[in-house]
Amino acid sequence: MPNYPSAVVQSGTAEAGQAYPTLEDTYGRRFQYLRLSVTEICNFRCNYCLPNGYQNVSKPLPLNQVEIDTLLQAFSALGTRKVRLTGGEPATRRDLDTLIAMAKSPPGIQKVALTTNGYNLKQKIASWKQAGLDAINVSVDSLDAAQFSRITGHDILPKVLAGIDRAIELGYSNIKINAVLLQQFNVDQLERFVDWVKHMPVTVRFIELMETSDNRVFFRENRITGESIKSRLMEQGWTEKQRDRFAGPAKEFSHPDYKGNIGLIMPYSKDFCATCNRLRVSSEGKLHLCLFGDSQVDLRPYLLQGDVVGTIRAIRQSLPIKKSGHALHDGYTGSTRHLASIGG
Ligand code: SAM
Ligand code: SF4
């Protein structure tokens, strides 16, 4: 049994025991995956995300454990099967072990994942595993230490890579490495990452740089399309894997001579939104129906009361306003200033 206070374990459980139909929207998309940002704070300064670092503007405190428990009870009653903890940098939260155990606890939640920049992965991964963490994504934008430092503002690539090795030693399979290729900084890394997965049993996922309201000029100067990466992979004999209809928008490629895989996340591709399978909640308790939308629903009034049923109702009522897709092609980035605010 996870080691956190029993008051937290029990809140809302009885009310949420009722079965609700799985969340499905008017476009037939099912939502069994919650991405929960547990903090907006980040210790890195990635040039495409928070180039000036986290700005300590007076913002509400992030959700506390009791609020998070209420939220998780509600999502689990609505058929959520997978929870990803993200941020900002989730590992800056001192109670991350407890949050992982809490996420794993409600009935029906089969998988708890974490997205991290890896700064303390080596020291922490064993206790996260003990708490119930099933999967990790680690952001590594370059395998060249100087480039990594230029992009993230931290000269700690070897430390991050040692954390990944440690996770493999502990038995994590299919670790995902998130990399954003940038025209002016790390374009040469495509080949380097491909070489790397020849022997590394990980999936490197190239995420297309996304435009947000904070990075418009940077976006124009640095965008590399996922389609151009895909063409290079196909030329080298990589083949696209067939994925389940509800598996989400990432495309995955394998190659018989390589231990690892390559993934592509192409938010500008035409079918990206059709396979959307996730809902997001910010660290302040706002439900975001789309990463690039402006419709947010404030769940905090219910979470503050420990009101699982009210939270369930608010989530269900909000789903019909989820749009069929984003409008990034028209330069409309919604209310998201940067991805650190809701976790990407
Ligand atoms: N701090 C953690 C990390 O970096 O892994 C979790 C939060 S971060 C917002 C989640 C992912 O979003 C990272 O892999 C990061 O590279 C990606 N990301 C952030 N801003 C982005 C942008 N403008 N375009 C594409 N990906 C972005
Ligand atoms: Fe922080 Fe992650 Fe954004 Fe980098 S991408 S600044 S690590 S939140």
mmCIF file of C-alpha atoms and ligand atoms in Angstrom:
data_model
loop_
_atom_site.group_PDB
_atom_site.id
_atom_site.type_symbol
_atom_site.label_atom_id
_atom_site.label_comp_id
_atom_site.label_asym_id
_atom_site.label_seq_id
_atom_site.Cartn_x
_atom_site.Cartn_y
_atom_site.Cartn_z
ATOM 1 C CA MET A 1 0.000 0.000 0.000
ATOM 2 C CA PRO A 2 1.424 3.409 -0.874
ATOM 3 C CA ASN A 3 2.679 5.357 2.077
ATOM 4 C CA TYR A 4 0.531 8.478 2.339
ATOM 5 C CA PRO A 5 -2.016 9.665 4.910
ATOM 6 C CA SER A 6 -5.212 7.612 5.050
ATOM 7 C CA ALA A 7 -7.384 10.764 5.060
ATOM 8 C CA VAL A 8 -6.062 11.442 1.593
ATOM 9 C CA VAL A 9 -6.734 7.885 0.428
ATOM 10 C CA GLN A 10 -10.345 7.895 1.514
ATOM 11 C CA SER A 11 -11.627 11.285 0.431
ATOM 12 C CA GLY A 12 -14.391 10.973 -2.117
ATOM 13 C CA THR A 13 -13.938 7.277 -2.795
ATOM 14 C CA ALA A 14 -17.478 6.202 -1.910
ATOM 15 C CA GLU A 15 -19.178 8.827 -4.075
ATOM 16 C CA ALA A 16 -16.954 8.074 -7.000
ATOM 17 C CA GLY A 17 -17.733 4.348 -6.723
ATOM 18 C CA GLN A 18 -20.602 4.841 -9.172
ATOM 19 C CA ALA A 19 -19.825 3.753 -12.731
ATOM 20 C CA TYR A 20 -19.998 6.455 -15.401
ATOM 21 C CA PRO A 21 -19.647 5.873 -19.125
ATOM 22 C CA THR A 22 -16.154 6.473 -20.526
ATOM 23 C CA LEU A 23 -15.684 10.066 -21.595
ATOM 24 C CA GLU A 24 -16.330 10.374 -25.301
ATOM 25 C CA ASP A 25 -16.901 13.556 -27.252
ATOM 26 C CA THR A 26 -19.156 14.421 -30.158
ATOM 27 C CA TYR A 27 -16.383 13.411 -32.620
ATOM 28 C CA GLY A 28 -16.141 9.856 -31.214
ATOM 29 C CA ARG A 29 -12.865 10.501 -29.419
ATOM 30 C CA ARG A 30 -12.404 8.715 -26.085
ATOM 31 C CA PHE A 31 -10.559 10.228 -23.159
ATOM 32 C CA GLN A 32 -8.984 7.689 -20.845
ATOM 33 C CA TYR A 33 -5.769 9.623 -20.376
ATOM 34 C CA LEU A 34 -5.228 12.517 -17.994
ATOM 35 C CA ARG A 35 -2.186 14.771 -18.089
ATOM 36 C CA LEU A 36 -1.916 16.532 -14.798
ATOM 37 C CA SER A 37 0.480 19.396 -14.284
ATOM 38 C CA VAL A 38 1.551 19.341 -10.646
ATOM 39 C CA THR A 39 3.532 22.574 -10.748
ATOM 40 C CA GLU A 40 4.306 25.425 -13.125
ATOM 41 C CA ILE A 41 7.732 25.867 -11.572
ATOM 42 C CA CYS A 42 10.699 24.758 -13.607
ATOM 43 C CA ASN A 43 14.419 24.834 -12.873
ATOM 44 C CA PHE A 44 15.418 24.784 -16.584
ATOM 45 C CA ARG A 45 15.334 27.597 -19.136
ATOM 46 C CA CYS A 46 14.671 25.765 -22.381
ATOM 47 C CA ASN A 47 14.927 28.358 -25.114
ATOM 48 C CA TYR A 48 11.682 27.260 -26.820
ATOM 49 C CA CYS A 49 9.686 27.058 -23.600
ATOM 50 C CA LEU A 50 10.889 29.279 -20.729
ATOM 51 C CA PRO A 51 13.886 31.192 -22.128
ATOM 52 C CA ASN A 52 13.985 33.483 -19.102
ATOM 53 C CA GLY A 53 13.290 30.720 -16.615
ATOM 54 C CA TYR A 54 10.251 30.422 -14.429
ATOM 55 C CA GLN A 55 8.950 33.857 -13.449
ATOM 56 C CA ASN A 56 7.659 33.900 -9.935
ATOM 57 C CA VAL A 57 4.586 35.990 -10.641
ATOM 58 C CA SER A 58 1.976 35.854 -7.901
ATOM 59 C CA LYS A 59 -0.011 32.837 -8.967
ATOM 60 C CA PRO A 60 -2.288 30.582 -6.957
ATOM 61 C CA LEU A 61 -0.566 27.719 -5.177
ATOM 62 C CA PRO A 62 -0.577 24.424 -7.053
ATOM 63 C CA LEU A 63 -3.180 21.834 -6.138
ATOM 64 C CA ASN A 64 -2.431 20.185 -2.816
ATOM 65 C CA GLN A 65 -2.608 16.451 -2.150
ATOM 66 C CA VAL A 66 -6.226 16.452 -1.018
ATOM 67 C CA GLU A 67 -7.325 18.415 -4.111
ATOM 68 C CA ILE A 68 -5.313 16.098 -6.349
ATOM 69 C CA ASP A 69 -6.885 13.082 -4.709
ATOM 70 C CA THR A 70 -10.386 14.452 -5.361
ATOM 71 C CA LEU A 71 -9.457 15.109 -8.978
ATOM 72 C CA LEU A 72 -8.059 11.608 -9.437
ATOM 73 C CA GLN A 73 -11.125 9.998 -7.887
ATOM 74 C CA ALA A 74 -13.291 11.914 -10.343
ATOM 75 C CA PHE A 75 -11.229 11.025 -13.400
ATOM 76 C CA SER A 76 -10.983 7.394 -12.355
ATOM 77 C CA ALA A 77 -14.788 7.199 -12.019
ATOM 78 C CA LEU A 78 -14.972 8.607 -15.559
ATOM 79 C CA GLY A 79 -12.872 5.769 -16.955
ATOM 80 C CA THR A 80 -9.377 7.274 -16.874
ATOM 81 C CA ARG A 81 -6.815 4.490 -17.269
ATOM 82 C CA LYS A 82 -3.597 6.442 -17.528
ATOM 83 C CA VAL A 83 -2.308 9.466 -15.639
ATOM 84 C CA ARG A 84 0.783 11.419 -16.594
ATOM 85 C CA LEU A 85 2.308 13.788 -14.065
ATOM 86 C CA THR A 86 3.968 16.727 -15.739
ATOM 87 C CA GLY A 87 4.703 20.413 -15.219
ATOM 88 C CA GLY A 88 6.737 22.771 -15.233
ATOM 89 C CA GLU A 89 9.178 20.330 -13.755
ATOM 90 C CA PRO A 90 7.203 17.832 -11.665
ATOM 91 C CA ALA A 91 10.355 16.634 -9.909
ATOM 92 C CA THR A 92 10.689 20.033 -8.230
ATOM 93 C CA ARG A 93 7.735 19.015 -6.056
ATOM 94 C CA ARG A 94 9.058 17.541 -2.849
ATOM 95 C CA ASP A 95 6.015 15.300 -2.454
ATOM 96 C CA LEU A 96 6.308 13.731 -5.914
ATOM 97 C CA ASP A 97 6.611 10.201 -4.449
ATOM 98 C CA THR A 98 3.314 10.707 -2.672
ATOM 99 C CA LEU A 99 1.657 12.120 -5.789
ATOM 100 C CA ILE A 100 2.773 9.096 -7.797
ATOM 101 C CA ALA A 101 1.349 6.747 -5.162
ATOM 102 C CA MET A 102 -1.887 8.736 -5.109
ATOM 103 C CA ALA A 103 -2.209 8.612 -8.891
ATOM 104 C CA LYS A 104 -1.729 4.838 -8.820
ATOM 105 C CA SER A 105 -4.296 4.298 -6.112
ATOM 106 C CA PRO A 106 -7.821 4.898 -7.551
ATOM 107 C CA PRO A 107 -9.537 1.882 -9.068
ATOM 108 C CA GLY A 108 -9.105 1.599 -12.802
ATOM 109 C CA ILE A 109 -5.908 3.615 -13.132
ATOM 110 C CA GLN A 110 -3.561 1.144 -14.714
ATOM 111 C CA LYS A 111 -0.610 3.296 -15.643
ATOM 112 C CA VAL A 112 1.123 6.252 -14.034
ATOM 113 C CA ALA A 113 3.737 8.035 -16.106
ATOM 114 C CA LEU A 114 5.984 11.018 -15.543
ATOM 115 C CA THR A 115 7.495 13.573 -17.901
ATOM 116 C CA THR A 116 10.676 15.087 -16.509
ATOM 117 C CA ASN A 117 13.739 17.011 -17.610
ATOM 118 C CA GLY A 118 15.740 14.368 -15.726
ATOM 119 C CA TYR A 119 17.755 16.696 -13.499
ATOM 120 C CA ASN A 120 17.408 14.402 -10.462
ATOM 121 C CA LEU A 121 16.360 11.200 -12.219
ATOM 122 C CA LYS A 122 19.386 9.203 -11.110
ATOM 123 C CA GLN A 123 18.810 9.899 -7.406
ATOM 124 C CA LYS A 124 15.024 9.655 -7.486
ATOM 125 C CA ILE A 125 14.003 6.969 -9.932
ATOM 126 C CA ALA A 126 14.236 4.127 -7.397
ATOM 127 C CA SER A 127 11.845 5.823 -4.976
ATOM 128 C CA TRP A 128 9.474 6.837 -7.794
ATOM 129 C CA LYS A 129 9.434 3.208 -8.877
ATOM 130 C CA GLN A 130 8.721 2.123 -5.329
ATOM 131 C CA ALA A 131 5.823 4.604 -5.250
ATOM 132 C CA GLY A 132 4.314 2.942 -8.325
ATOM 133 C CA LEU A 133 5.665 4.820 -11.344
ATOM 134 C CA ASP A 134 5.117 2.712 -14.463
ATOM 135 C CA ALA A 135 6.700 4.781 -17.216
ATOM 136 C CA ILE A 136 8.901 7.808 -17.799
ATOM 137 C CA ASN A 137 9.495 10.312 -20.550
ATOM 138 C CA VAL A 138 12.738 12.241 -20.255
ATOM 139 C CA SER A 139 13.371 15.366 -22.270
ATOM 140 C CA VAL A 140 16.795 15.379 -23.925
ATOM 141 C CA ASP A 141 17.123 17.863 -26.762
ATOM 142 C CA SER A 142 20.689 17.038 -27.641
ATOM 143 C CA LEU A 143 23.279 14.328 -27.047
ATOM 144 C CA ASP A 144 25.975 16.970 -27.346
ATOM 145 C CA ALA A 145 26.712 18.422 -23.905
ATOM 146 C CA ALA A 146 27.434 21.972 -25.102
ATOM 147 C CA GLN A 147 24.295 22.068 -27.233
ATOM 148 C CA PHE A 148 22.221 20.618 -24.408
ATOM 149 C CA SER A 149 23.508 23.360 -22.152
ATOM 150 C CA ARG A 150 22.780 26.093 -24.725
ATOM 151 C CA ILE A 151 19.205 24.887 -25.160
ATOM 152 C CA THR A 152 18.280 24.168 -21.549
ATOM 153 C CA GLY A 153 20.528 26.580 -19.649
ATOM 154 C CA HIS A 154 22.014 23.644 -17.675
ATOM 155 C CA ASP A 155 25.263 21.855 -18.346
ATOM 156 C CA ILE A 156 24.130 18.492 -16.996
ATOM 157 C CA LEU A 157 23.700 16.166 -19.952
ATOM 158 C CA PRO A 158 25.862 13.359 -18.419
ATOM 159 C CA LYS A 159 23.774 13.471 -15.259
ATOM 160 C CA VAL A 160 20.521 13.169 -17.214
ATOM 161 C CA LEU A 161 21.908 10.290 -19.298
ATOM 162 C CA ALA A 162 23.090 8.537 -16.113
ATOM 163 C CA GLY A 163 19.519 8.819 -14.836
ATOM 164 C CA ILE A 164 18.221 7.120 -17.981
ATOM 165 C CA ASP A 165 20.778 4.306 -17.558
ATOM 166 C CA ARG A 166 19.684 3.886 -13.958
ATOM 167 C CA ALA A 167 16.028 3.653 -15.004
ATOM 168 C CA ILE A 168 16.916 0.934 -17.510
ATOM 169 C CA GLU A 169 18.853 -0.927 -14.791
ATOM 170 C CA LEU A 170 15.756 -0.767 -12.606
ATOM 171 C CA GLY A 171 13.743 -2.490 -15.316
ATOM 172 C CA TYR A 172 11.970 0.368 -17.083
ATOM 173 C CA SER A 173 11.351 -0.716 -20.640
ATOM 174 C CA ASN A 174 10.238 1.608 -23.400
ATOM 175 C CA ILE A 175 11.526 4.784 -21.823
ATOM 176 C CA LYS A 176 10.594 7.700 -24.055
ATOM 177 C CA ILE A 177 13.055 10.459 -24.778
ATOM 178 C CA ASN A 178 11.441 13.710 -25.916
ATOM 179 C CA ALA A 179 13.527 15.847 -28.234
ATOM 180 C CA VAL A 180 12.577 19.073 -29.990
ATOM 181 C CA LEU A 181 14.697 19.650 -33.096
ATOM 182 C CA LEU A 182 15.484 23.316 -33.685
ATOM 183 C CA GLN A 183 16.857 24.758 -36.908
ATOM 184 C CA GLN A 184 19.386 27.048 -35.226
ATOM 185 C CA PHE A 185 20.525 24.778 -32.389
ATOM 186 C CA ASN A 186 20.454 20.999 -32.796
ATOM 187 C CA VAL A 187 19.437 20.079 -36.307
ATOM 188 C CA ASP A 188 22.414 17.678 -36.530
ATOM 189 C CA GLN A 189 20.964 15.631 -33.680
ATOM 190 C CA LEU A 190 18.535 13.699 -35.852
ATOM 191 C CA GLU A 191 21.321 11.394 -37.054
ATOM 192 C CA ARG A 192 22.925 11.304 -33.616
ATOM 193 C CA PHE A 193 19.727 10.153 -31.931
ATOM 194 C CA VAL A 194 19.089 7.584 -34.654
ATOM 195 C CA ASP A 195 22.605 6.173 -34.100
ATOM 196 C CA TRP A 196 21.996 6.188 -30.370
ATOM 197 C CA VAL A 197 18.920 3.958 -30.545
ATOM 198 C CA LYS A 198 20.856 1.345 -32.470
ATOM 199 C CA HIS A 199 21.905 0.016 -29.064
ATOM 200 C CA MET A 200 19.744 1.951 -26.596
ATOM 201 C CA PRO A 201 16.396 0.293 -25.823
ATOM 202 C CA VAL A 202 14.469 3.578 -25.744
ATOM 203 C CA THR A 203 12.063 5.430 -28.021
ATOM 204 C CA VAL A 204 13.283 8.854 -29.094
ATOM 205 C CA ARG A 205 10.290 10.989 -29.937
ATOM 206 C CA PHE A 206 10.876 14.082 -31.990
ATOM 207 C CA ILE A 207 8.288 16.666 -31.058
ATOM 208 C CA GLU A 208 7.657 19.334 -33.672
ATOM 209 C CA LEU A 209 8.282 22.758 -32.223
ATOM 210 C CA MET A 210 4.903 24.272 -31.377
ATOM 211 C CA GLU A 211 4.107 27.925 -31.537
ATOM 212 C CA THR A 212 2.877 29.545 -28.335
ATOM 213 C CA SER A 213 2.145 33.176 -27.647
ATOM 214 C CA ASP A 214 5.591 33.571 -25.998
ATOM 215 C CA ASN A 215 7.769 32.069 -28.741
ATOM 216 C CA ARG A 216 6.451 33.402 -32.077
ATOM 217 C CA VAL A 217 9.729 34.714 -33.499
ATOM 218 C CA PHE A 218 11.706 31.744 -32.176
ATOM 219 C CA PHE A 219 9.138 29.432 -33.768
ATOM 220 C CA ARG A 220 9.496 31.042 -37.196
ATOM 221 C CA GLU A 221 13.287 30.797 -37.038
ATOM 222 C CA ASN A 222 13.522 27.280 -35.679
ATOM 223 C CA ARG A 223 10.673 25.164 -36.931
ATOM 224 C CA ILE A 224 11.549 21.832 -38.542
ATOM 225 C CA THR A 225 8.636 19.852 -39.875
ATOM 226 C CA GLY A 226 7.963 16.324 -38.699
ATOM 227 C CA GLU A 227 7.277 15.374 -42.327
ATOM 228 C CA SER A 228 10.899 16.155 -43.256
ATOM 229 C CA ILE A 229 12.087 13.911 -40.400
ATOM 230 C CA LYS A 230 9.691 11.180 -41.488
ATOM 231 C CA SER A 231 11.052 11.244 -45.050
ATOM 232 C CA ARG A 232 14.615 10.849 -43.750
ATOM 233 C CA LEU A 233 13.563 7.876 -41.600
ATOM 234 C CA MET A 234 11.738 6.174 -44.456
ATOM 235 C CA GLU A 235 14.804 6.575 -46.704
ATOM 236 C CA GLN A 236 16.846 4.782 -44.039
ATOM 237 C CA GLY A 237 14.493 1.789 -43.884
ATOM 238 C CA TRP A 238 12.367 2.681 -40.863
ATOM 239 C CA THR A 239 8.748 1.568 -41.052
ATOM 240 C CA GLU A 240 5.737 3.026 -39.347
ATOM 241 C CA LYS A 241 4.138 0.790 -36.727
ATOM 242 C CA GLN A 242 0.418 0.152 -36.770
ATOM 243 C CA ARG A 243 -1.172 1.619 -33.667
ATOM 244 C CA ASP A 244 -4.524 1.222 -32.011
ATOM 245 C CA ARG A 245 -7.150 3.814 -32.961
ATOM 246 C CA PHE A 246 -7.211 5.120 -29.385
ATOM 247 C CA ALA A 247 -3.425 5.093 -28.875
ATOM 248 C CA GLY A 248 -3.013 8.841 -29.309
ATOM 249 C CA PRO A 249 -1.404 11.080 -31.885
ATOM 250 C CA ALA A 250 2.259 9.956 -31.781
ATOM 251 C CA LYS A 251 3.539 7.974 -34.760
ATOM 252 C CA GLU A 252 6.121 5.273 -34.068
ATOM 253 C CA PHE A 253 8.751 3.763 -36.347
ATOM 254 C CA SER A 254 10.882 0.659 -35.985
ATOM 255 C CA HIS A 255 13.855 -0.803 -37.807
ATOM 256 C CA PRO A 256 15.055 -4.409 -37.638
ATOM 257 C CA ASP A 257 18.687 -3.349 -37.015
ATOM 258 C CA TYR A 258 17.884 -1.024 -34.119
ATOM 259 C CA LYS A 259 17.137 -1.846 -30.492
ATOM 260 C CA GLY A 260 15.186 1.346 -29.900
ATOM 261 C CA ASN A 261 12.391 3.070 -31.787
ATOM 262 C CA ILE A 262 11.747 6.516 -33.169
ATOM 263 C CA GLY A 263 8.544 8.452 -32.613
ATOM 264 C CA LEU A 264 7.156 11.588 -34.183
ATOM 265 C CA ILE A 265 4.727 14.011 -32.644
ATOM 266 C CA MET A 266 3.433 16.248 -35.370
ATOM 267 C CA PRO A 267 0.768 18.597 -34.065
ATOM 268 C CA TYR A 268 0.593 20.336 -37.454
ATOM 269 C CA SER A 269 -0.299 17.150 -39.333
ATOM 270 C CA LYS A 270 -3.846 16.900 -40.588
ATOM 271 C CA ASP A 271 -5.006 13.897 -38.539
ATOM 272 C CA PHE A 272 -3.329 14.918 -35.275
ATOM 273 C CA CYS A 273 -6.461 16.128 -33.474
ATOM 274 C CA ALA A 274 -8.590 13.250 -34.779
ATOM 275 C CA THR A 275 -6.640 10.891 -32.530
ATOM 276 C CA CYS A 276 -6.666 13.109 -29.443
ATOM 277 C CA ASN A 277 -7.175 10.891 -26.405
ATOM 278 C CA ARG A 278 -6.238 13.158 -23.504
ATOM 279 C CA LEU A 279 -7.507 15.832 -21.214
ATOM 280 C CA ARG A 280 -5.264 18.194 -19.311
ATOM 281 C CA VAL A 281 -5.521 19.776 -15.915
ATOM 282 C CA SER A 282 -3.237 22.648 -14.950
ATOM 283 C CA SER A 283 -1.491 22.900 -11.607
ATOM 284 C CA GLU A 284 -4.181 25.389 -10.551
ATOM 285 C CA GLY A 285 -6.973 22.935 -11.286
ATOM 286 C CA LYS A 286 -8.148 24.236 -14.665
ATOM 287 C CA LEU A 287 -9.372 21.640 -17.119
ATOM 288 C CA HIS A 288 -7.907 22.378 -20.566
ATOM 289 C CA LEU A 289 -9.852 20.701 -23.322
ATOM 290 C CA CYS A 290 -7.085 21.449 -25.826
ATOM 291 C CA LEU A 291 -3.432 22.413 -25.484
ATOM 292 C CA PHE A 292 -4.089 25.267 -27.884
ATOM 293 C CA GLY A 293 -7.612 26.223 -26.978
ATOM 294 C CA ASP A 294 -8.975 28.954 -24.825
ATOM 295 C CA SER A 295 -11.732 26.994 -23.168
ATOM 296 C CA GLN A 296 -10.774 26.155 -19.632
ATOM 297 C CA VAL A 297 -13.033 24.980 -16.880
ATOM 298 C CA ASP A 298 -12.111 25.802 -13.326
ATOM 299 C CA LEU A 299 -12.420 22.618 -11.273
ATOM 300 C CA ARG A 300 -10.842 24.093 -8.170
ATOM 301 C CA PRO A 301 -14.051 25.167 -6.444
ATOM 302 C CA TYR A 302 -15.075 21.475 -6.402
ATOM 303 C CA LEU A 303 -11.603 20.234 -5.529
ATOM 304 C CA LEU A 304 -11.393 22.640 -2.582
ATOM 305 C CA GLN A 305 -14.578 21.071 -1.193
ATOM 306 C CA GLY A 306 -13.417 17.514 -1.826
ATOM 307 C CA ASP A 307 -16.495 17.266 -4.059
ATOM 308 C CA VAL A 308 -15.887 14.277 -6.336
ATOM 309 C CA VAL A 309 -19.407 14.231 -7.771
ATOM 310 C CA GLY A 310 -19.318 17.972 -8.536
ATOM 311 C CA THR A 311 -15.937 17.505 -10.229
ATOM 312 C CA ILE A 312 -17.311 14.632 -12.305
ATOM 313 C CA ARG A 313 -20.311 16.725 -13.334
ATOM 314 C CA ALA A 314 -18.138 19.702 -14.308
ATOM 315 C CA ILE A 315 -15.864 17.516 -16.442
ATOM 316 C CA ARG A 316 -18.780 15.787 -18.169
ATOM 317 C CA GLN A 317 -20.589 19.041 -18.858
ATOM 318 C CA SER A 318 -17.507 20.640 -20.369
ATOM 319 C CA LEU A 319 -16.752 17.926 -22.930
ATOM 320 C CA PRO A 320 -19.302 19.043 -25.563
ATOM 321 C CA ILE A 321 -17.376 22.320 -25.980
ATOM 322 C CA LYS A 322 -14.183 20.492 -26.988
ATOM 323 C CA LYS A 323 -13.526 21.470 -30.582
ATOM 324 C CA SER A 324 -12.620 19.069 -33.375
ATOM 325 C CA GLY A 325 -9.146 20.558 -33.683
ATOM 326 C CA HIS A 326 -6.760 23.398 -32.960
ATOM 327 C CA ALA A 327 -6.170 26.379 -35.228
ATOM 328 C CA LEU A 328 -2.367 26.412 -35.077
ATOM 329 C CA HIS A 329 -2.149 26.598 -38.865
ATOM 330 C CA ASP A 330 -3.762 30.012 -38.708
ATOM 331 C CA GLY A 331 -1.266 31.130 -36.057
ATOM 332 C CA TYR A 332 -3.910 30.847 -33.355
ATOM 333 C CA THR A 333 -2.216 29.392 -30.285
ATOM 334 C CA GLY A 334 -5.001 29.820 -27.745
ATOM 335 C CA SER A 335 -4.351 31.064 -24.258
ATOM 336 C CA THR A 336 -1.237 28.927 -23.643
ATOM 337 C CA ARG A 337 1.746 31.276 -23.207
ATOM 338 C CA HIS A 338 4.208 28.398 -22.968
ATOM 339 C CA LEU A 339 3.925 24.658 -22.514
ATOM 340 C CA ALA A 340 5.391 24.775 -18.999
ATOM 341 C CA SER A 341 2.042 26.179 -17.858
ATOM 342 C CA ILE A 342 0.121 22.991 -18.674
ATOM 343 C CA GLY A 343 2.741 20.381 -19.265
ATOM 344 C CA GLY A 344 2.812 19.889 -23.041
HETATM 345 N N1 SAM B 1 9.721 19.832 -17.580
HETATM 346 C C1 SAM B 1 9.341 18.570 -18.084
HETATM 347 C C2 SAM B 1 10.113 18.224 -19.338
HETATM 348 O O1 SAM B 1 10.714 19.110 -19.926
HETATM 349 O O2 SAM B 1 10.108 17.059 -19.709
HETATM 350 C C3 SAM B 1 7.853 18.430 -18.332
HETATM 351 C C4 SAM B 1 7.132 19.591 -18.924
HETATM 352 S S1 SAM B 1 7.587 20.035 -20.596
HETATM 353 C C5 SAM B 1 6.480 21.350 -20.918
HETATM 354 C C6 SAM B 1 6.926 18.655 -21.515
HETATM 355 C C7 SAM B 1 7.448 18.521 -22.919
HETATM 356 O O3 SAM B 1 7.015 19.620 -23.680
HETATM 357 C C8 SAM B 1 8.958 18.490 -23.032
HETATM 358 O O4 SAM B 1 9.351 17.317 -23.688
HETATM 359 C C9 SAM B 1 9.305 19.694 -23.865
HETATM 360 O O5 SAM B 1 10.388 19.473 -24.710
HETATM 361 C C10 SAM B 1 8.020 19.927 -24.622
HETATM 362 N N2 SAM B 1 7.837 21.310 -25.060
HETATM 363 C C11 SAM B 1 7.845 22.430 -24.317
HETATM 364 N N3 SAM B 1 7.593 23.522 -25.088
HETATM 365 C C12 SAM B 1 7.444 23.059 -26.352
HETATM 366 C C13 SAM B 1 7.159 23.684 -27.604
HETATM 367 N N4 SAM B 1 6.965 24.988 -27.720
HETATM 368 N N5 SAM B 1 7.064 22.897 -28.697
HETATM 369 C C14 SAM B 1 7.240 21.552 -28.595
HETATM 370 N N6 SAM B 1 7.473 20.917 -27.445
HETATM 371 C C15 SAM B 1 7.595 21.655 -26.344
HETATM 372 FE FE1 SF4 B 2 11.159 23.371 -18.053
HETATM 373 FE FE2 SF4 B 2 10.285 21.305 -19.434
HETATM 374 FE FE3 SF4 B 2 9.841 23.820 -20.295
HETATM 375 FE FE4 SF4 B 2 12.300 22.849 -20.382
HETATM 376 S S1 SF4 B 2 10.534 22.091 -21.522
HETATM 377 S S2 SF4 B 2 11.708 24.864 -19.571
HETATM 378 S S3 SF4 B 2 12.350 21.567 -18.611
HETATM 379 S S4 SF4 B 2 9.018 22.884 -18.491
#
